Short mmCIF file of C-alpha atoms in Angstrom, two decimals:
data_model
loop_
_atom_site.label_atom_id
_atom_site.label_comp_id
_atom_site.label_asym_id
_atom_site.label_seq_id
_atom_site.Cartn_x
_atom_site.Cartn_y
_atom_site.Cartn_z
CA UNK A 3 0.00 0.00 0.00
CA UNK A 4 1.46 3.38 -0.95
CA UNK A 5 2.68 5.64 1.81
CA UNK A 6 0.33 8.40 0.60
CA UNK A 7 -2.61 6.17 1.51
CA UNK A 8 -1.20 5.80 5.02
CA UNK A 9 -0.79 9.57 5.31
CA UNK A 10 -4.26 10.32 3.96
CA UNK A 11 -5.86 7.73 6.22
CA UNK A 12 -4.04 9.14 9.25
CA UNK A 13 -5.07 12.69 8.36
CA UNK A 14 -8.76 11.86 7.90
CA UNK A 15 -10.87 14.29 9.94
CA UNK A 16 -13.32 12.79 12.39
CA UNK A 17 -16.20 14.48 10.56
CA UNK A 18 -15.58 12.62 7.29
CA UNK A 19 -18.29 10.18 6.23
CA UNK A 20 -16.15 7.10 5.62
CA UNK A 21 -19.12 4.98 4.61
CA UNK A 22 -19.56 7.05 1.44
CA UNK A 23 -15.97 6.28 0.45
CA UNK A 24 -16.59 2.60 1.04
CA UNK A 25 -19.74 2.68 -1.11
CA UNK A 26 -17.83 4.35 -3.94
CA UNK A 27 -15.13 1.66 -3.93
CA UNK A 28 -17.54 -1.23 -3.39
CA UNK A 29 -19.90 -0.17 -6.20
CA UNK A 30 -17.13 0.15 -8.79
CA UNK A 31 -15.54 -3.07 -7.57
CA UNK A 32 -18.85 -4.90 -7.95
CA UNK A 33 -19.24 -3.61 -11.50
CA UNK A 34 -15.74 -4.78 -12.39
CA UNK A 35 -16.33 -8.24 -10.95
CA UNK A 36 -19.71 -8.45 -12.66
CA UNK A 37 -18.19 -7.67 -16.06
CA UNK A 38 -15.52 -10.30 -15.57
CA UNK A 39 -18.13 -12.90 -14.69
CA UNK A 40 -20.64 -12.00 -17.42
CA UNK A 41 -18.16 -12.23 -20.29
CA UNK A 42 -18.70 -15.62 -21.94
CA UNK A 43 -15.97 -16.05 -24.55
CA UNK A 44 -16.26 -19.08 -26.81
CA UNK A 45 -14.74 -20.30 -30.08
CA UNK A 46 -17.07 -21.02 -32.99
CA UNK A 47 -16.75 -23.88 -35.41
CA UNK A 48 -14.82 -21.72 -37.88
CA UNK A 49 -12.25 -20.90 -35.19
CA UNK A 50 -13.40 -17.32 -34.60
CA UNK A 51 -13.78 -16.13 -31.01
CA UNK A 52 -16.93 -14.38 -29.90
CA UNK A 53 -17.96 -12.77 -26.62
CA UNK A 54 -21.41 -13.58 -25.30
CA UNK A 55 -23.25 -12.78 -22.09
CA UNK A 56 -23.46 -15.36 -19.32
CA UNK A 57 -26.89 -14.03 -18.35
CA UNK A 58 -28.18 -14.85 -21.83
CA UNK A 59 -26.67 -18.34 -21.70
CA UNK A 60 -28.08 -18.98 -18.21
CA UNK A 61 -31.21 -16.75 -17.84
CA UNK A 62 -31.87 -17.93 -14.28
CA UNK A 63 -28.85 -15.89 -13.19
CA UNK A 64 -30.53 -12.65 -14.27
CA UNK A 65 -32.09 -12.34 -10.83
CA UNK A 66 -28.58 -11.70 -9.48
CA UNK A 67 -28.59 -8.34 -11.26
CA UNK A 68 -31.03 -7.12 -8.59
CA UNK A 69 -28.08 -7.15 -6.20
CA UNK A 70 -25.11 -6.75 -8.55
CA UNK A 71 -26.33 -3.90 -10.77
CA UNK A 72 -24.99 -1.27 -8.38
CA UNK A 73 -24.42 1.74 -10.64
CA UNK A 74 -27.31 3.52 -8.87
CA UNK A 75 -25.26 3.38 -5.66
CA UNK A 76 -22.32 5.12 -7.35
CA UNK A 77 -24.57 7.86 -8.72
CA UNK A 78 -26.19 8.26 -5.29
CA UNK A 79 -22.73 8.67 -3.73
CA UNK A 80 -21.93 11.18 -6.47
CA UNK A 81 -24.90 13.32 -5.49
CA UNK A 82 -23.76 13.36 -1.88
CA UNK A 83 -20.20 14.36 -2.82
CA UNK A 84 -21.27 16.95 -5.38
CA UNK A 85 -23.54 18.67 -2.86
CA UNK A 86 -20.75 18.94 -0.29
CA UNK A 87 -18.19 20.09 -2.86
CA UNK A 88 -20.40 22.76 -4.41
CA UNK A 89 -21.45 24.14 -1.04
CA UNK A 90 -17.84 24.26 0.13
CA UNK A 91 -16.74 26.18 -2.96
CA UNK A 92 -19.74 28.48 -2.63
CA UNK A 93 -18.73 29.38 0.91
CA UNK A 94 -15.12 30.04 -0.15
CA UNK A 95 -16.13 32.12 -3.17
CA UNK A 96 -18.38 34.45 -1.16
CA UNK A 97 -20.77 36.90 -2.70
CA UNK A 98 -18.47 37.78 -5.62
CA UNK A 99 -17.74 34.22 -6.70
CA UNK A 100 -20.73 33.52 -8.90
CA UNK A 101 -18.87 33.91 -12.18
CA UNK A 102 -16.03 31.60 -11.19
CA UNK A 103 -17.96 29.10 -9.14
CA UNK A 104 -19.46 26.93 -11.88
CA UNK A 105 -16.27 26.55 -13.91
CA UNK A 106 -14.15 25.85 -10.83
CA UNK A 107 -16.70 23.33 -9.56
CA UNK A 108 -16.70 21.47 -12.88
CA UNK A 109 -12.94 21.26 -12.99
CA UNK A 110 -12.69 20.20 -9.35
CA UNK A 111 -15.23 17.40 -9.75
CA UNK A 112 -14.09 16.21 -13.18
CA UNK A 113 -10.32 16.09 -12.80
CA UNK A 114 -10.16 12.53 -11.49
CA UNK A 115 -12.77 11.51 -14.04
CA UNK A 116 -11.66 13.15 -17.27
CA UNK A 117 -7.89 12.95 -17.03
CA UNK A 118 -7.67 9.14 -16.78
CA UNK A 119 -10.51 8.88 -19.33
CA UNK A 120 -8.68 11.04 -21.87
CA UNK A 121 -5.52 8.95 -21.39
CA UNK A 122 -7.53 5.74 -21.84
CA UNK A 123 -9.12 7.08 -25.04
CA UNK A 124 -5.75 8.25 -26.34
CA UNK A 125 -4.01 4.92 -25.74
CA UNK A 126 -6.78 2.79 -27.21
CA UNK A 127 -7.32 5.18 -30.13
CA UNK A 128 -3.63 5.05 -31.06
CA UNK A 129 -3.57 1.26 -30.67
CA UNK A 130 -6.70 0.82 -32.81
CA UNK A 131 -5.28 3.04 -35.55
CA UNK A 132 -1.96 1.20 -35.55
CA UNK A 133 -3.69 -2.19 -35.75
CA UNK A 134 -5.88 -1.07 -38.62
CA UNK A 135 -2.94 0.36 -40.58
CA UNK A 136 -1.07 -2.90 -40.04
CA UNK A 137 -4.02 -4.90 -41.33
CA UNK A 138 -4.53 -6.72 -38.01
CA UNK A 139 -8.23 -7.34 -37.50
CA UNK A 140 -10.84 -10.03 -36.94
CA UNK A 141 -11.90 -12.34 -34.11
CA UNK A 142 -11.43 -11.31 -30.52
CA UNK A 143 -9.49 -8.20 -31.57
CA UNK A 144 -12.50 -6.64 -33.32
CA UNK A 145 -14.73 -7.47 -30.37
CA UNK A 146 -12.22 -5.94 -27.96
CA UNK A 147 -12.08 -2.67 -29.90
CA UNK A 148 -15.82 -2.40 -29.46
CA UNK A 149 -16.23 -3.71 -25.92
CA UNK A 150 -13.51 -1.74 -24.11
CA UNK A 151 -15.32 1.51 -24.94
CA UNK A 152 -18.77 0.44 -23.73
CA UNK A 153 -18.27 1.35 -20.02
CA UNK A 154 -17.71 4.95 -21.12
CA UNK A 155 -21.50 5.42 -21.03
CA UNK A 156 -21.12 5.64 -17.27
CA UNK A 157 -18.63 8.50 -17.64
CA UNK A 158 -21.07 10.36 -19.88
CA UNK A 159 -23.96 10.04 -17.42
CA UNK A 160 -21.73 11.13 -14.56
CA UNK A 161 -20.64 14.19 -16.54
CA UNK A 162 -24.27 15.19 -16.91
CA UNK A 163 -24.83 14.80 -13.18
CA UNK A 164 -21.92 17.10 -12.37
CA UNK A 165 -23.07 19.65 -14.95
CA UNK A 166 -26.62 19.76 -13.53
CA UNK A 167 -25.61 19.79 -9.86
CA UNK A 168 -25.87 23.58 -9.26
CA UNK A 169 -29.45 24.06 -10.56
CA UNK A 170 -30.70 20.76 -9.11
CA UNK A 171 -29.09 21.53 -5.76
CA UNK A 172 -30.93 24.85 -5.70
CA UNK A 173 -34.19 23.00 -6.39
CA UNK A 174 -33.37 20.59 -3.59
CA UNK A 175 -32.62 23.41 -1.15
CA UNK A 176 -35.98 24.98 -1.98
CA UNK A 177 -38.25 21.93 -2.29
CA UNK A 178 -36.39 19.05 -0.58
CA UNK A 179 -38.19 15.76 -1.19
CA UNK A 180 -40.44 17.59 -3.65
CA UNK A 181 -37.57 18.03 -6.13
CA UNK A 182 -36.85 14.30 -5.94
CA UNK A 183 -40.55 13.51 -6.29
CA UNK A 184 -40.77 15.67 -9.40
CA UNK A 185 -38.01 13.70 -11.10
CA UNK A 186 -39.64 10.39 -10.10
CA UNK A 187 -42.99 11.56 -11.48
CA UNK A 188 -41.34 12.66 -14.72
CA UNK A 189 -39.65 9.25 -15.10
CA UNK A 190 -43.00 7.52 -14.54
CA UNK A 191 -44.75 9.76 -17.07
CA UNK A 192 -42.12 8.95 -19.67
CA UNK A 193 -42.81 5.23 -19.33
CA UNK A 194 -46.58 5.81 -19.51
CA UNK A 195 -46.14 7.75 -22.76
CA UNK A 196 -43.72 5.14 -24.07
CA UNK A 197 -45.57 1.92 -23.24
CA UNK A 198 -49.14 3.17 -22.90
CA UNK A 199 -49.37 5.54 -25.85
CA UNK A 200 -46.44 4.53 -28.04
CA UNK A 201 -44.95 8.04 -28.18
CA UNK A 202 -41.69 7.70 -30.16
CA UNK A 203 -38.31 8.76 -28.75
CA UNK A 204 -39.77 9.94 -25.43
CA UNK A 205 -37.97 7.08 -23.64
CA UNK A 206 -34.61 8.81 -24.07
CA UNK A 207 -35.67 11.47 -21.57
CA UNK A 208 -35.25 8.86 -18.86
CA UNK A 209 -31.51 8.92 -19.31
CA UNK A 210 -31.89 12.21 -17.43
CA UNK A 211 -34.92 11.68 -15.18
CA UNK A 212 -34.01 8.22 -13.81
CA UNK A 213 -30.34 8.84 -13.08
CA UNK A 214 -30.86 12.40 -11.82
CA UNK A 215 -33.53 11.14 -9.42
CA UNK A 216 -31.01 8.70 -7.93
CA UNK A 217 -28.45 11.52 -7.86
CA UNK A 218 -30.98 13.71 -6.03
CA UNK A 219 -31.13 11.11 -3.25
CA UNK A 220 -27.49 11.96 -2.60
CA UNK A 221 -28.51 15.56 -1.87
CA UNK A 222 -31.05 14.29 0.65
CA UNK A 223 -28.36 12.10 2.19
CA UNK A 224 -26.03 15.12 2.49
CA UNK A 225 -28.72 16.93 4.50
CA UNK A 226 -29.39 13.90 6.72
CA UNK A 227 -32.92 13.47 5.38
CA UNK A 228 -32.79 9.72 4.60
CA UNK A 229 -33.91 8.80 8.10
CA UNK A 230 -35.89 5.62 7.27
CA UNK A 231 -33.94 3.96 4.49
CA UNK A 232 -35.68 0.63 5.03
CA UNK A 233 -38.93 2.22 3.81
CA UNK A 234 -37.18 3.40 0.66
CA UNK A 235 -35.71 -0.07 0.13
CA UNK A 236 -39.05 -1.79 0.65
CA UNK A 237 -40.94 0.55 -1.66
CA UNK A 238 -38.30 0.24 -4.36
CA UNK A 239 -38.13 -3.55 -4.17
CA UNK A 240 -41.92 -3.91 -4.21
CA UNK A 241 -42.24 -1.48 -7.10
CA UNK A 242 -39.60 -3.23 -9.18
CA UNK A 243 -41.10 -6.66 -8.49
CA UNK A 244 -44.61 -5.54 -9.48
CA UNK A 245 -43.43 -3.80 -12.64
CA UNK A 246 -41.40 -6.80 -13.80
CA UNK A 247 -44.18 -9.25 -12.93
CA UNK A 248 -47.11 -7.39 -14.47
CA UNK A 249 -45.53 -4.86 -16.80
CA UNK A 250 -43.47 -4.94 -19.99
CA UNK A 251 -40.17 -4.81 -18.12
CA UNK A 252 -37.55 -7.59 -18.36
CA UNK A 253 -36.14 -9.35 -15.29
CA UNK A 254 -32.53 -8.32 -15.87
CA UNK A 255 -31.43 -4.94 -14.56
CA UNK A 256 -28.59 -4.87 -17.09
CA UNK A 257 -28.86 -4.82 -20.87
CA UNK A 258 -29.22 -8.16 -22.62
CA UNK A 259 -28.23 -8.90 -26.23
CA UNK A 260 -31.15 -8.96 -28.65
CA UNK A 261 -33.85 -7.93 -26.18
CA UNK A 262 -36.62 -5.61 -27.41
CA UNK A 263 -36.87 -3.73 -24.12
CA UNK A 264 -33.92 -3.04 -21.86
CA UNK A 265 -34.14 -1.67 -18.33
CA UNK A 266 -30.82 0.09 -18.92
CA UNK A 267 -30.79 1.68 -22.35
CA UNK A 268 -32.79 3.79 -22.04
CA UNK A 269 -33.46 3.47 -18.31
CA UNK A 270 -36.97 2.49 -17.25
CA UNK A 271 -39.09 3.22 -14.20
CA UNK A 272 -38.35 -0.35 -13.09
CA UNK A 273 -34.65 0.52 -12.98
CA UNK A 274 -35.46 3.60 -10.91
CA UNK A 275 -37.32 1.39 -8.41
CA UNK A 276 -34.30 -0.90 -8.41
CA UNK A 277 -32.11 2.11 -7.60
CA UNK A 278 -34.37 3.07 -4.69
CA UNK A 279 -34.15 -0.46 -3.32
CA UNK A 280 -30.35 -0.46 -3.53
CA UNK A 281 -29.92 2.99 -1.99
CA UNK A 282 -32.28 2.15 0.84
CA UNK A 283 -30.54 -1.17 1.34
CA UNK A 284 -27.02 0.18 1.60
CA UNK A 285 -28.16 3.04 3.83
CA UNK A 286 -29.71 0.50 6.20
CA UNK A 287 -26.22 -1.02 6.63
CA UNK A 288 -24.63 2.29 7.48
CA UNK A 289 -24.32 1.66 11.23
CA UNK A 290 -22.46 -1.69 11.24
CA UNK A 291 -20.35 -0.66 8.27
CA UNK A 292 -19.33 2.54 10.05
CA UNK A 293 -18.11 0.55 13.03
CA UNK A 294 -16.11 -1.72 10.74
CA UNK A 295 -14.48 1.30 9.08
CA UNK A 296 -13.08 2.45 12.42
CA UNK A 297 -10.43 -0.23 12.09
CA UNK A 298 -7.24 1.49 10.81
CA UNK A 299 -6.34 -1.28 8.35
CA UNK A 300 -9.79 -1.31 6.81
CA UNK A 301 -9.85 2.46 6.37
CA UNK A 302 -6.35 2.50 4.86
CA UNK A 303 -7.46 -0.11 2.32
CA UNK A 304 -10.51 2.00 1.40
CA UNK A 305 -8.35 5.12 1.00
CA UNK A 306 -5.87 3.28 -1.22
CA UNK A 307 -8.62 1.78 -3.36
CA UNK A 308 -10.34 5.15 -3.76
CA UNK A 309 -7.15 6.62 -5.14
CA UNK A 310 -7.13 4.24 -8.12
CA UNK A 311 -10.79 3.24 -8.51
CA UNK A 312 -11.47 5.16 -11.72
CA UNK A 313 -8.28 3.92 -13.36
CA UNK A 314 -9.16 0.33 -12.46
CA UNK A 315 -12.68 0.80 -13.83
CA UNK A 316 -11.43 2.14 -17.15
CA UNK A 317 -8.89 -0.63 -17.73
CA UNK A 318 -10.60 -3.71 -16.25
CA UNK A 319 -12.13 -4.86 -19.55
CA UNK A 320 -8.77 -4.42 -21.26
CA UNK A 321 -7.28 -6.75 -18.66
CA UNK A 322 -10.05 -9.34 -18.99
CA UNK A 323 -9.93 -9.44 -22.79
CA UNK A 324 -6.14 -9.58 -22.62
CA UNK A 325 -6.39 -12.70 -20.45
CA UNK A 326 -8.74 -14.37 -22.92
CA UNK A 327 -6.50 -13.35 -25.81
CA UNK A 328 -3.48 -14.87 -24.09
CA UNK A 329 -5.38 -18.12 -23.47
CA UNK A 330 -6.36 -18.36 -27.14
CA UNK A 331 -2.82 -17.54 -28.28
CA UNK A 332 -1.45 -20.30 -26.04
CA UNK A 333 -3.91 -22.77 -27.48
CA UNK A 334 -5.83 -23.25 -24.23
CA UNK A 335 -9.22 -24.79 -24.91
CA UNK A 336 -12.08 -22.59 -23.71
CA UNK A 337 -14.99 -24.63 -22.33
CA UNK A 338 -18.56 -23.79 -23.26
CA UNK A 339 -19.93 -20.99 -21.06
CA UNK A 340 -21.93 -21.96 -17.95
CA UNK A 341 -20.65 -25.56 -18.00
CA UNK A 342 -18.90 -27.14 -15.02
CA UNK A 343 -15.50 -26.78 -16.67
CA UNK A 344 -16.23 -23.09 -17.40
CA UNK A 345 -17.14 -22.38 -13.78
CA UNK A 346 -14.02 -24.21 -12.62
CA UNK A 347 -11.90 -21.77 -14.65
CA UNK A 348 -13.64 -18.68 -13.28
CA UNK A 349 -11.48 -18.21 -10.13
CA UNK A 350 -8.27 -18.49 -12.18
CA UNK A 351 -9.47 -16.03 -14.82
CA UNK A 352 -10.62 -13.53 -12.19
CA UNK A 353 -7.33 -13.70 -10.27
CA UNK A 354 -5.26 -13.26 -13.45
CA UNK A 355 -7.51 -10.44 -14.70
CA UNK A 356 -7.10 -8.77 -11.30
CA UNK A 357 -3.33 -9.04 -11.55
CA UNK A 358 -3.30 -7.56 -15.05
CA UNK A 359 -5.60 -4.75 -13.92
CA UNK A 360 -3.25 -4.02 -11.02
CA UNK A 361 -0.37 -3.77 -13.49
CA UNK A 362 -2.31 -1.35 -15.69
CA UNK A 363 -3.25 0.69 -12.62
CA UNK A 364 0.42 0.94 -11.69
CA UNK A 365 1.16 2.37 -15.13
CA UNK A 366 -1.75 4.82 -15.40
CA UNK A 367 -2.67 5.72 -11.81
CA UNK A 368 -0.75 8.99 -11.79
CA UNK A 369 -3.34 10.53 -14.13
CA UNK A 370 -6.00 10.11 -11.46
CA UNK A 371 -4.25 12.34 -8.93
CA UNK A 372 -6.20 15.58 -8.29
CA UNK A 373 -4.61 19.00 -8.18
CA UNK A 374 -5.63 22.11 -6.27
CA UNK A 375 -9.03 23.74 -6.61
CA UNK A 376 -8.49 27.35 -7.69
CA UNK A 377 -10.73 30.36 -7.33
CA UNK A 378 -9.98 33.54 -9.18
CA UNK A 379 -8.67 36.65 -7.46
CA UNK A 380 -11.34 37.97 -5.11
CA UNK A 381 -13.64 35.29 -6.51
CA UNK A 382 -13.59 36.82 -10.01
CA UNK A 383 -13.21 34.52 -13.02
CA UNK A 384 -11.93 35.48 -16.49
CA UNK A 385 -14.72 36.58 -18.81
CA UNK A 386 -16.37 33.69 -20.60
CA UNK A 387 -15.22 31.01 -18.13
CA UNK A 388 -18.73 29.86 -17.29
CA UNK A 389 -19.97 29.37 -20.88
CA UNK A 390 -16.63 27.81 -21.84
CA UNK A 391 -16.96 25.30 -19.00
CA UNK A 392 -20.57 24.52 -19.98
CA UNK A 393 -19.55 23.99 -23.61
CA UNK A 394 -16.61 21.84 -22.52
CA UNK A 395 -18.67 19.48 -20.38
CA UNK A 396 -21.29 19.21 -23.16
CA UNK A 397 -18.64 18.23 -25.71
CA UNK A 398 -17.19 15.67 -23.29
CA UNK A 399 -20.66 14.28 -22.64
CA UNK A 400 -21.41 13.73 -26.33
CA UNK A 401 -17.87 12.56 -27.01
CA UNK A 402 -17.68 9.77 -24.45
CA UNK A 403 -21.27 8.65 -25.01
CA UNK A 404 -20.66 8.52 -28.75
CA UNK A 405 -17.46 6.57 -28.28
CA UNK A 406 -19.22 4.09 -26.00
CA UNK A 407 -21.58 3.35 -28.91
CA UNK A 408 -19.16 3.12 -31.85
CA UNK A 409 -16.05 1.78 -30.09
CA UNK A 410 -12.51 2.08 -31.45
CA UNK A 411 -12.93 -0.22 -34.46
CA UNK A 412 -13.10 1.07 -38.02
CA UNK A 413 -11.49 4.44 -37.30
CA UNK A 414 -10.50 4.97 -40.91
CA UNK A 415 -13.85 3.84 -42.31
CA UNK A 416 -15.77 6.28 -40.13
CA UNK A 417 -18.09 3.79 -38.44
CA UNK A 418 -21.08 5.75 -37.13
CA UNK A 419 -23.83 5.58 -34.52
CA UNK A 420 -26.80 7.83 -33.81
CA UNK A 421 -26.70 9.61 -30.45
CA UNK A 422 -29.89 11.57 -29.70
CA UNK A 423 -30.47 12.33 -33.40
CA UNK A 424 -26.78 13.25 -33.90
CA UNK A 425 -24.66 10.93 -36.02
CA UNK A 426 -21.18 10.47 -34.52
CA UNK A 427 -18.03 8.66 -35.56
CA UNK A 428 -15.13 7.52 -33.40
CA UNK A 429 -12.73 10.26 -34.64
CA UNK A 430 -15.36 12.95 -34.05
CA UNK A 431 -16.16 11.52 -30.60
CA UNK A 432 -12.48 11.52 -29.65
CA UNK A 433 -12.06 15.09 -30.88
CA UNK A 434 -15.10 16.30 -28.93
CA UNK A 435 -13.83 14.67 -25.75
CA UNK A 436 -10.36 16.19 -26.06
CA UNK A 437 -11.60 19.69 -26.90
CA UNK A 438 -14.20 19.53 -24.13
CA UNK A 439 -11.64 18.42 -21.57
CA UNK A 440 -9.30 21.25 -22.49
CA UNK A 441 -12.12 23.79 -22.17
CA UNK A 442 -13.10 22.49 -18.71
CA UNK A 443 -9.47 22.53 -17.56
CA UNK A 444 -8.77 26.03 -18.88
CA UNK A 445 -12.03 27.61 -17.72
CA UNK A 446 -11.73 26.24 -14.18
CA UNK A 447 -8.15 27.21 -13.41
CA UNK A 448 -8.87 30.80 -12.34
CA UNK A 449 -5.89 33.00 -11.54
CA UNK A 450 -4.87 32.90 -7.88
CA UNK A 451 -5.66 31.66 -4.40
CA UNK A 452 -5.34 27.88 -4.40
CA UNK A 453 -7.24 25.73 -1.93
CA UNK A 454 -7.05 21.99 -1.32
CA UNK A 455 -9.31 19.86 -3.53
#
């Protein structure tokens, strides 16, 4: 464990909510493990490798997604952290800080997200271009170029949450539970229009309403207003069960190949109920988990994991596909997914994928280190900083979402995908991400008076 983790753990103030840090690490770790387990790589009769989904091979396992689809927990934790961060900057900026506040807030919250993401995109983009120019394509390689970019959808949604934090926090401070209720009602109305009246394209609004409602729960948590989390968990679980049993919603809380309706893309009201159940569930465990976190070794481990969590998330599929590629190159026979032999190999594959991920984290972790939060002199920001920051985060949002859809394959052919009525290609998506990141960085730097992040 790095000495910086020891120092940070030792310097942790007594007022810090350690459970939130644990939830952040545990949710990303669960997603990583879930991806490693769901990948069902097999070799077809013609010798070509393909990647399937274990949940499609063994549908009975889809019920496990009700516990393992934990992205709502991460977005809930994000809402809590964003509320504290924005309020802290608002206090430091004072009355004259309005112009600088938004741009500084964006940069402060997005540093540990965008910097490792931009490096990941740059490395994979260069690798994909080199492979295509060399004529290396086909099989597992083509699948890898597509799959490694898919988790970037999470980055895009998180960018939107950060961007909307100031106005939604103001709504929360004025209406409290009413602001959350409004988002829930809007998500429900979208599904009524979608499934009841067949209104086209309206379902895409739930990318905002569903995830922002979960994010809004983090604001309530920051104000200590989630006093009966077991009620939230019970209502969410009952709602999800009823909707899946009697409605048009599938059992799986993650996307499944070939399904007509997905709870994930776009999100449904059933997924929102699932998020309520998870948030209420983890909040109900807050007391015993808090006592466990008082142990110095446990807290040091959480601090160390938090320092590299985003890097590990970005590179975990690269590690997993690299393990499968090595097995195929060595001539190791891959058993049919979900068979006894396949399950027997799972612990070995997971351990090796974890080791490869740790190696990649060692190489790229330095890009996840945050720098100081800066407010301009007397709280004044350079002219145009706020609109530049807003434009930057918008470009990043469209860039990473577009890249999650098209992947890194076919860079020279200009493979396209439609993102909210906008046709994007991988080169355009990469360019938007880079330009957006530079705008966020430049607009949020300010001029003087550094404060710790």
